[in-house]
Amino acid sequence: MARVGFVGWRGMVGSVLMQRMIDEGDFAGLSPVFFSTSQVGVPGPEVGGTASAPMENAYDLDALAAMDVIVTCQGGDYTKAVHEPLRGRGWAGYWIDAASALRLERDSLIVLDPVNGDRIERALESGIRTYVGGNCTVSLMLMALSGLFRESLIEWISPMTYQAASGAGAANMRELVAQMGAIHAGARNHLDPASAILELDRSVGATLMADAFPRQHFGAPLAGNVLPWIDSEMPGGQSREEWKAEVETARILGLADGAVPIDGLCVRVGAMRSHAQALTIRLSEDVPIDRIESLIAGGNDWVRVVPNERERTLQQLTPAAASGRLDVPIGRLRKLSMGGRYLAAFTVGDQLLWGAAEPLRRMLAILRRSGRISVE
Ligand code: NAP
């Protein structure tokens, strides 16, 4: 029975992964071992009605080396600290990772099997043992547009993102709600419809700028605000999140660097869960909109075309509607006034599912199906 180590399972991505694996019966026939960097000795999660053994130390290389597979949602610093020493001592198990640290390594592959299942198969055959989930907005964009990529219809894309608080982790979600609470607490005497609206406006503005306003994790108010910078600074003015779009897309699809330029601005918004993005796409030819819609709809089993109508857009094409669902809706599809090769689109998806946990869960399932790890 394959021993599968789970690291970082308590966090945002890890919790969603645990839930999906339980829902899909993925633990059957596996021997899971739970690790933590901070809660060693504390009981692991209950799986299939059975309590897990106390958690092992996620930095213990001997304990990790006893695993056939390690699935980690712990984060890039952890991966950098542990992966190389573990490989260095000859560990030849499968490493499945949510963090970005190993995505561009020569002997790893970014996994998104509805889009690059053929590349995963070839990587397994060639002996690759490190499989990494892609950046959340990149994976969601590819799930939405795989039908157009398959027909080589995309010349370039400019994505403008609207990314939820949960994309930054569990602590940031709590901070967003704390910020919402602080705003409401500060404004509660000005909510009567008969009160002066400028008093409410002033109260909210003062709360947002107060020293006591909770902003430890985001570094700024997110509630009642938007933050047009995600991740670190790169040379040339991009944020790291923006830089990943083109680089990771090429890596997932096996395209030459620069073959499809993808560049835009990444923005954090006060949604709790699910990332949205507005896409400007230059097509390689002027394809009629109904043909575009049918190509997109046929891209994979999860993409859903939402008709470009007000009511359906407001009901189906929002983070609130997409959260907790594997469907990836895409709508607002129309040609821009710049000409027939300019396509507008808006897509949204649960970044904790297709943008994080789901490709990892499915990679483990691929290892099982292919007989590369044993199940009982
Ligand atoms: P996270 O919520 O901050 O969790 C990471 C780890 O922090 C946990 O597994 C846990 O590890 C530790 N932790 C400390 N205090 C905690 C608390 N009070 N509650 C829960 N966990 C706590 O991070 P994440 O968003 O899951 O991201 C993990 C990795 O996935 C990162 O590399 C991230 O870049 C990547 N990723 C995230 C998303 C997303 O949408 N969030 C999408 C794609 C990729 P210990 O048990 O070891 O303490």
Short mmCIF file of C-alpha atoms and ligand atoms in Angstrom, two decimals:
data_model
loop_
_atom_site.label_atom_id
_atom_site.label_comp_id
_atom_site.label_asym_id
_atom_site.label_seq_id
_atom_site.Cartn_x
_atom_site.Cartn_y
_atom_site.Cartn_z
CA MET A 1 0.00 0.00 0.00
CA ALA A 2 1.56 3.30 -1.07
CA ARG A 3 2.59 5.58 1.76
CA VAL A 4 1.53 9.13 0.90
CA GLY A 5 2.80 11.99 3.04
CA PHE A 6 0.67 15.14 3.25
CA VAL A 7 2.41 18.37 4.22
CA GLY A 8 0.59 21.71 4.54
CA TRP A 9 -2.79 19.99 4.67
CA ARG A 10 -4.09 22.42 7.38
CA GLY A 11 -3.82 25.51 5.18
CA MET A 12 -6.28 26.91 2.67
CA VAL A 13 -5.20 24.77 -0.30
CA GLY A 14 -4.50 21.74 1.89
CA SER A 15 -7.93 21.89 3.56
CA VAL A 16 -9.67 22.01 0.18
CA LEU A 17 -7.47 19.13 -1.02
CA MET A 18 -8.42 17.05 2.04
CA GLN A 19 -12.11 17.74 1.47
CA ARG A 20 -11.95 16.86 -2.23
CA MET A 21 -10.02 13.66 -1.53
CA ILE A 22 -12.55 12.60 1.10
CA ASP A 23 -15.47 13.48 -1.23
CA GLU A 24 -13.95 11.46 -4.09
CA GLY A 25 -12.87 8.49 -1.94
CA ASP A 26 -9.24 9.09 -2.88
CA PHE A 27 -7.82 7.84 0.41
CA ALA A 28 -9.07 4.30 -0.23
CA GLY A 29 -6.18 1.88 -0.60
CA LEU A 30 -3.55 4.43 0.42
CA SER A 31 -1.65 4.75 3.66
CA PRO A 32 -1.67 8.49 4.45
CA VAL A 33 0.84 10.07 6.82
CA PHE A 34 0.25 13.64 7.97
CA PHE A 35 3.06 16.09 8.59
CA SER A 36 3.23 19.59 10.02
CA THR A 37 5.88 22.24 10.44
CA SER A 38 4.19 23.60 13.57
CA GLN A 39 1.86 21.00 15.12
CA VAL A 40 4.09 17.92 15.46
CA GLY A 41 2.48 15.28 17.70
CA VAL A 42 -1.03 16.75 17.35
CA PRO A 43 -3.57 14.28 15.86
CA GLY A 44 -3.93 14.47 12.06
CA PRO A 45 -7.33 14.72 10.35
CA GLU A 46 -10.02 12.08 10.56
CA VAL A 47 -10.11 10.14 7.29
CA GLY A 48 -12.98 7.77 6.54
CA GLY A 49 -14.15 7.88 10.15
CA THR A 50 -10.70 6.84 11.40
CA ALA A 51 -8.49 9.12 13.47
CA SER A 52 -4.99 9.65 12.05
CA ALA A 53 -1.79 9.08 13.97
CA PRO A 54 -0.10 12.11 15.59
CA MET A 55 1.51 14.35 12.99
CA GLU A 56 5.13 13.88 12.06
CA ASN A 57 7.73 16.60 11.70
CA ALA A 58 7.67 17.96 8.14
CA TYR A 59 11.41 18.71 8.34
CA ASP A 60 12.35 15.15 9.33
CA LEU A 61 14.08 13.84 6.19
CA ASP A 62 14.10 10.25 7.48
CA ALA A 63 10.33 10.30 7.95
CA LEU A 64 9.81 11.95 4.54
CA ALA A 65 12.13 9.48 2.82
CA ALA A 66 9.87 6.62 3.95
CA MET A 67 7.06 7.99 1.71
CA ASP A 68 6.31 6.78 -1.83
CA VAL A 69 4.60 10.09 -2.60
CA ILE A 70 4.74 13.47 -0.88
CA VAL A 71 1.93 15.93 -1.51
CA THR A 72 2.75 19.38 -0.20
CA CYS A 73 0.61 22.50 0.05
CA GLN A 74 2.93 24.03 2.63
CA GLY A 75 4.49 26.78 0.51
CA GLY A 76 7.59 27.71 -1.46
CA ASP A 77 9.95 28.23 1.49
CA TYR A 78 9.22 24.74 2.73
CA THR A 79 9.76 23.24 -0.73
CA LYS A 80 13.07 25.08 -1.09
CA ALA A 81 14.22 23.86 2.34
CA VAL A 82 13.28 20.20 1.92
CA HIS A 83 13.01 19.04 -1.70
CA GLU A 84 16.65 19.28 -2.69
CA PRO A 85 18.10 17.66 0.47
CA LEU A 86 15.54 14.86 0.14
CA ARG A 87 16.42 14.21 -3.50
CA GLY A 88 20.09 14.61 -2.56
CA ARG A 89 19.91 11.59 -0.33
CA GLY A 90 18.50 9.51 -3.17
CA TRP A 91 14.75 9.70 -2.48
CA ALA A 92 13.05 8.70 -5.75
CA GLY A 93 9.40 9.07 -4.77
CA TYR A 94 6.82 11.30 -6.45
CA TRP A 95 6.72 14.89 -5.20
CA ILE A 96 3.41 16.70 -5.85
CA ASP A 97 3.47 20.38 -4.92
CA ALA A 98 1.15 23.43 -4.85
CA ALA A 99 3.96 25.98 -4.47
CA SER A 100 5.68 27.75 -7.34
CA ALA A 101 9.28 26.97 -6.29
CA LEU A 102 9.86 24.00 -8.62
CA ARG A 103 7.51 24.91 -11.49
CA LEU A 104 10.26 25.92 -13.90
CA GLU A 105 12.82 23.28 -12.97
CA ARG A 106 14.05 21.14 -15.86
CA ASP A 107 12.98 17.87 -14.24
CA SER A 108 9.49 18.94 -13.18
CA LEU A 109 6.18 19.44 -14.95
CA ILE A 110 3.29 21.82 -14.25
CA VAL A 111 0.14 19.69 -14.12
CA LEU A 112 -3.32 20.57 -15.40
CA ASP A 113 -4.44 17.28 -16.88
CA PRO A 114 -7.57 18.39 -18.80
CA VAL A 115 -5.20 20.69 -20.71
CA ASN A 116 -1.85 18.88 -20.71
CA GLY A 117 -2.70 15.25 -19.88
CA ASP A 118 -0.62 14.08 -22.87
CA ARG A 119 2.44 15.91 -21.52
CA ILE A 120 1.91 14.37 -18.07
CA GLU A 121 1.82 10.91 -19.66
CA ARG A 122 5.06 11.57 -21.55
CA ALA A 123 6.72 12.99 -18.42
CA LEU A 124 5.79 9.90 -16.42
CA GLU A 125 7.18 7.65 -19.14
CA SER A 126 10.42 9.64 -19.19
CA GLY A 127 10.85 9.20 -15.42
CA ILE A 128 9.91 12.69 -14.18
CA ARG A 129 9.01 12.49 -10.50
CA THR A 130 8.19 16.09 -9.58
CA TYR A 131 4.75 17.44 -10.50
CA VAL A 132 3.64 20.94 -9.58
CA GLY A 133 0.30 22.71 -9.72
CA GLY A 134 0.32 25.90 -11.81
CA ASN A 135 -0.35 29.47 -10.76
CA CYS A 136 -4.05 29.80 -9.93
CA THR A 137 -5.02 32.45 -12.49
CA VAL A 138 -2.95 30.75 -15.20
CA SER A 139 -4.60 27.38 -14.62
CA LEU A 140 -8.07 28.93 -14.58
CA MET A 141 -7.38 30.92 -17.76
CA LEU A 142 -6.21 27.75 -19.52
CA MET A 143 -9.27 25.81 -18.34
CA ALA A 144 -11.43 28.59 -19.82
CA LEU A 145 -9.52 28.98 -23.10
CA SER A 146 -8.20 25.49 -23.85
CA GLY A 147 -10.51 25.19 -26.89
CA LEU A 148 -8.96 28.29 -28.50
CA PHE A 149 -5.38 27.31 -27.63
CA ARG A 150 -5.95 23.87 -29.16
CA GLU A 151 -6.86 25.51 -32.49
CA SER A 152 -3.87 27.90 -32.25
CA LEU A 153 -6.31 30.79 -32.48
CA ILE A 154 -4.66 32.97 -29.84
CA GLU A 155 -2.01 35.49 -30.88
CA TRP A 156 -1.77 37.26 -27.51
CA ILE A 157 -3.76 37.83 -24.32
CA SER A 158 -3.91 40.73 -21.88
CA PRO A 159 -5.51 39.47 -18.63
CA MET A 160 -6.65 41.92 -15.96
CA THR A 161 -7.29 39.92 -12.82
CA TYR A 162 -9.62 40.32 -9.83
CA GLN A 163 -8.13 37.93 -7.27
CA ALA A 164 -9.79 36.84 -4.05
CA ALA A 165 -8.34 37.13 -0.53
CA SER A 166 -8.05 33.35 -0.13
CA GLY A 167 -5.42 33.34 -2.88
CA ALA A 168 -3.05 34.70 -0.23
CA GLY A 169 -3.86 31.98 2.34
CA ALA A 170 -5.91 31.26 5.44
CA ALA A 171 -4.61 34.16 7.55
CA ASN A 172 -5.48 36.68 4.81
CA MET A 173 -9.07 35.43 4.62
CA ARG A 174 -9.45 36.03 8.34
CA GLU A 175 -7.96 39.49 7.94
CA LEU A 176 -10.44 40.42 5.19
CA VAL A 177 -13.38 39.47 7.42
CA ALA A 178 -11.79 41.32 10.36
CA GLN A 179 -11.49 44.39 8.10
CA MET A 180 -15.16 44.09 7.09
CA GLY A 181 -16.09 43.85 10.78
CA ALA A 182 -14.01 46.91 11.68
CA ILE A 183 -15.68 48.93 8.91
CA HIS A 184 -19.15 47.91 10.08
CA ALA A 185 -18.32 48.55 13.75
CA GLY A 186 -17.03 52.04 12.93
CA ALA A 187 -20.07 52.87 10.78
CA ARG A 188 -22.90 51.36 12.82
CA ASN A 189 -24.21 54.74 14.03
CA HIS A 190 -24.48 56.01 10.44
CA LEU A 191 -26.47 53.20 8.82
CA ASP A 192 -29.93 54.64 9.43
CA PRO A 193 -31.27 55.71 5.97
CA ALA A 194 -32.26 59.04 7.53
CA SER A 195 -28.67 59.86 8.57
CA ALA A 196 -26.33 62.04 6.49
CA ILE A 197 -24.57 59.93 3.83
CA LEU A 198 -21.37 61.95 4.07
CA GLU A 199 -21.08 60.94 7.74
CA LEU A 200 -21.11 57.29 6.67
CA ASP A 201 -18.56 58.00 3.96
CA ARG A 202 -16.27 59.87 6.39
CA SER A 203 -16.58 57.16 9.02
CA VAL A 204 -15.59 54.38 6.59
CA GLY A 205 -12.72 56.45 5.21
CA ALA A 206 -11.40 57.19 8.71
CA THR A 207 -11.66 53.52 9.73
CA LEU A 208 -9.72 52.38 6.66
CA MET A 209 -6.85 54.77 7.39
CA ALA A 210 -6.76 54.29 11.22
CA ASP A 211 -3.58 52.79 12.71
CA ALA A 212 -5.63 50.15 14.51
CA PHE A 213 -7.23 48.87 11.28
CA PRO A 214 -6.21 45.19 10.81
CA ARG A 215 -3.76 45.12 7.88
CA GLN A 216 -0.90 42.94 9.10
CA HIS A 217 -1.17 40.41 6.25
CA PHE A 218 -2.25 42.50 3.25
CA GLY A 219 -0.29 45.58 4.34
CA ALA A 220 -3.27 47.77 3.35
CA PRO A 221 -7.06 47.77 3.57
CA LEU A 222 -8.58 45.24 1.16
CA ALA A 223 -12.20 45.59 2.31
CA GLY A 224 -13.61 48.73 0.68
CA ASN A 225 -10.52 48.91 -1.50
CA VAL A 226 -8.56 47.15 -4.31
CA LEU A 227 -4.83 46.38 -4.28
CA PRO A 228 -3.15 46.53 -7.71
CA TRP A 229 -0.06 44.55 -6.75
CA ILE A 230 0.27 40.82 -5.99
CA ASP A 231 3.55 39.14 -5.02
CA SER A 232 7.05 40.58 -5.37
CA GLU A 233 8.52 43.09 -7.86
CA MET A 234 10.21 41.86 -11.03
CA PRO A 235 12.64 43.78 -13.21
CA GLY A 236 10.73 45.65 -15.92
CA GLY A 237 7.81 46.71 -13.73
CA GLN A 238 5.78 43.52 -13.66
CA SER A 239 4.68 41.92 -10.42
CA ARG A 240 5.74 38.29 -10.08
CA GLU A 241 2.09 37.22 -10.41
CA GLU A 242 1.91 39.04 -13.78
CA TRP A 243 5.23 37.54 -14.93
CA LYS A 244 3.96 34.01 -14.32
CA ALA A 245 1.14 34.24 -16.88
CA GLU A 246 3.20 33.92 -20.06
CA VAL A 247 6.00 31.81 -18.60
CA GLU A 248 3.76 29.19 -17.01
CA THR A 249 1.34 29.05 -19.93
CA ALA A 250 4.24 28.20 -22.24
CA ARG A 251 5.48 25.61 -19.79
CA ILE A 252 2.05 23.94 -19.37
CA LEU A 253 1.31 23.83 -23.09
CA GLY A 254 4.86 23.09 -24.22
CA LEU A 255 5.08 26.30 -26.28
CA ALA A 256 8.32 28.09 -27.13
CA ASP A 257 9.07 31.03 -24.82
CA GLY A 258 7.35 34.15 -26.16
CA ALA A 259 5.26 32.23 -28.72
CA VAL A 260 2.05 33.60 -27.16
CA PRO A 261 2.66 36.87 -25.26
CA ILE A 262 0.46 37.13 -22.17
CA ASP A 263 0.69 40.22 -20.00
CA GLY A 264 -1.64 42.34 -17.90
CA LEU A 265 -2.23 43.62 -14.37
CA CYS A 266 -3.01 41.47 -11.35
CA VAL A 267 -5.28 43.01 -8.73
CA ARG A 268 -6.42 41.77 -5.32
CA VAL A 269 -10.10 42.45 -4.60
CA GLY A 270 -12.26 41.85 -1.54
CA ALA A 271 -13.84 38.60 -2.77
CA MET A 272 -13.31 35.75 -0.31
CA ARG A 273 -12.82 32.94 -2.79
CA SER A 274 -12.57 32.51 -6.61
CA HIS A 275 -10.43 34.55 -8.95
CA ALA A 276 -11.91 36.44 -11.90
CA GLN A 277 -10.12 37.86 -14.93
CA ALA A 278 -11.09 40.12 -17.79
CA LEU A 279 -9.29 39.03 -20.94
CA THR A 280 -8.47 40.98 -24.07
CA ILE A 281 -7.48 38.44 -26.72
CA ARG A 282 -6.02 39.07 -30.14
CA LEU A 283 -7.04 36.19 -32.36
CA SER A 284 -4.84 34.89 -35.14
CA GLU A 285 -7.82 35.21 -37.49
CA ASP A 286 -11.27 36.82 -37.52
CA VAL A 287 -13.42 33.88 -36.40
CA PRO A 288 -17.19 34.44 -35.97
CA ILE A 289 -18.33 34.73 -32.33
CA ASP A 290 -20.62 31.67 -32.46
CA ARG A 291 -17.70 29.53 -33.67
CA ILE A 292 -15.56 30.94 -30.85
CA GLU A 293 -18.24 30.06 -28.31
CA SER A 294 -18.50 26.49 -29.54
CA LEU A 295 -14.71 26.00 -29.59
CA ILE A 296 -14.46 27.31 -26.02
CA ALA A 297 -17.38 25.15 -24.84
CA GLY A 298 -15.71 22.07 -26.33
CA GLY A 299 -12.36 22.74 -24.67
CA ASN A 300 -12.87 20.40 -21.70
CA ASP A 301 -15.61 18.98 -19.48
CA TRP A 302 -15.63 21.86 -16.98
CA VAL A 303 -15.69 25.08 -19.02
CA ARG A 304 -19.16 26.70 -19.29
CA VAL A 305 -20.00 29.45 -21.74
CA VAL A 306 -22.32 32.05 -20.19
CA PRO A 307 -24.38 33.95 -22.79
CA ASN A 308 -23.48 37.62 -23.01
CA GLU A 309 -26.68 38.73 -21.26
CA ARG A 310 -27.03 40.88 -18.14
CA GLU A 311 -29.11 38.57 -15.95
CA ARG A 312 -27.19 35.39 -16.67
CA THR A 313 -23.88 37.22 -16.26
CA LEU A 314 -24.85 38.54 -12.83
CA GLN A 315 -26.17 35.13 -11.73
CA GLN A 316 -23.44 32.89 -13.12
CA LEU A 317 -20.25 34.86 -13.77
CA THR A 318 -19.20 36.06 -10.32
CA PRO A 319 -16.81 34.79 -7.63
CA ALA A 320 -19.74 34.15 -5.29
CA ALA A 321 -21.44 31.93 -7.90
CA ALA A 322 -18.24 30.08 -8.85
CA SER A 323 -17.00 29.31 -5.32
CA GLY A 324 -16.97 25.65 -4.35
CA ARG A 325 -17.67 24.55 -7.94
CA LEU A 326 -15.46 22.80 -10.44
CA ASP A 327 -17.19 24.53 -13.37
CA VAL A 328 -15.19 27.33 -14.97
CA PRO A 329 -17.67 29.85 -16.42
CA ILE A 330 -16.58 32.24 -19.18
CA GLY A 331 -18.78 34.97 -20.62
CA ARG A 332 -18.95 38.58 -21.79
CA LEU A 333 -17.72 37.11 -25.07
CA ARG A 334 -17.88 39.76 -27.74
CA LYS A 335 -15.71 41.33 -30.41
CA LEU A 336 -14.19 44.63 -29.31
CA SER A 337 -14.60 47.77 -31.38
CA MET A 338 -10.88 47.54 -32.33
CA GLY A 339 -11.78 44.92 -34.95
CA GLY A 340 -12.79 41.32 -35.67
CA ARG A 341 -9.60 39.83 -34.26
CA TYR A 342 -10.09 41.44 -30.82
CA LEU A 343 -12.10 39.31 -28.41
CA ALA A 344 -13.29 40.32 -24.93
CA ALA A 345 -13.98 37.66 -22.30
CA PHE A 346 -14.55 37.48 -18.56
CA THR A 347 -13.91 34.26 -16.70
CA VAL A 348 -14.07 33.21 -13.07
CA GLY A 349 -13.25 30.04 -11.23
CA ASP A 350 -12.57 28.66 -7.78
CA GLN A 351 -8.82 29.09 -7.53
CA LEU A 352 -8.67 26.67 -4.62
CA LEU A 353 -10.05 23.92 -6.88
CA TRP A 354 -8.68 24.08 -10.46
CA GLY A 355 -6.19 26.74 -9.43
CA ALA A 356 -4.65 24.70 -6.62
CA ALA A 357 -6.01 21.49 -5.06
CA GLU A 358 -7.71 19.73 -8.00
CA PRO A 359 -4.69 19.25 -10.29
CA LEU A 360 -2.75 17.82 -7.30
CA ARG A 361 -5.56 15.42 -6.38
CA ARG A 362 -5.85 14.32 -9.99
CA MET A 363 -2.08 13.83 -10.30
CA LEU A 364 -2.20 11.43 -7.37
CA ALA A 365 -5.12 9.67 -9.09
CA ILE A 366 -3.10 9.41 -12.32
CA LEU A 367 -0.25 7.73 -10.39
CA ARG A 368 -2.77 5.23 -8.97
CA ARG A 369 -4.48 4.55 -12.28
CA SER A 370 -1.21 4.01 -14.09
CA GLY A 371 -0.06 1.50 -11.45
CA ARG A 372 2.96 3.60 -10.54
CA ILE A 373 1.97 3.49 -6.89
CA SER A 374 0.39 0.47 -5.28
CA VAL A 375 -3.10 0.50 -3.76
CA GLU A 376 -4.86 -2.19 -1.78
P1 NAP B 1 -1.86 28.85 4.03
O1 NAP B 1 -3.34 28.84 4.12
O2 NAP B 1 -1.14 30.02 4.62
O3 NAP B 1 -1.32 27.49 4.71
C1 NAP B 1 0.02 27.06 4.65
C2 NAP B 1 0.41 26.39 5.96
O4 NAP B 1 0.48 27.36 7.03
C3 NAP B 1 -0.55 25.38 6.55
O5 NAP B 1 -0.56 24.18 5.87
C4 NAP B 1 -0.02 25.25 7.98
O6 NAP B 1 1.12 24.39 7.98
C5 NAP B 1 0.44 26.65 8.27
N1 NAP B 1 -0.45 27.35 9.20
C6 NAP B 1 0.00 28.17 10.18
N2 NAP B 1 -1.03 28.68 10.87
C7 NAP B 1 -2.17 28.19 10.33
C8 NAP B 1 -3.56 28.36 10.62
N3 NAP B 1 -3.97 29.14 11.64
N4 NAP B 1 -4.47 27.73 9.87
C9 NAP B 1 -4.08 26.92 8.88
N5 NAP B 1 -2.77 26.73 8.56
C10 NAP B 1 -1.82 27.35 9.26
O7 NAP B 1 -1.37 28.79 2.52
P2 NAP B 1 -2.19 28.31 1.21
O8 NAP B 1 -2.99 29.42 0.67
O9 NAP B 1 -2.86 27.02 1.49
O10 NAP B 1 -0.98 28.11 0.17
C11 NAP B 1 -0.10 27.00 0.21
C12 NAP B 1 0.74 26.97 -1.05
O11 NAP B 1 -0.12 26.82 -2.19
C13 NAP B 1 1.55 28.25 -1.31
O12 NAP B 1 2.78 27.93 -1.89
C14 NAP B 1 0.69 29.00 -2.28
O13 NAP B 1 1.45 29.90 -3.07
C15 NAP B 1 0.13 27.87 -3.11
N6 NAP B 1 -1.12 28.20 -3.79
C16 NAP B 1 -2.12 28.80 -3.10
C17 NAP B 1 -3.30 29.09 -3.77
C18 NAP B 1 -4.45 29.76 -3.05
O14 NAP B 1 -5.43 30.09 -3.73
N7 NAP B 1 -4.41 29.97 -1.75
C19 NAP B 1 -3.46 28.76 -5.12
C20 NAP B 1 -2.40 28.10 -5.78
C21 NAP B 1 -1.25 27.83 -5.10
P3 NAP B 1 1.66 23.62 9.26
O15 NAP B 1 0.67 22.56 9.63
O16 NAP B 1 2.95 23.03 8.79
O17 NAP B 1 1.80 24.65 10.34
#
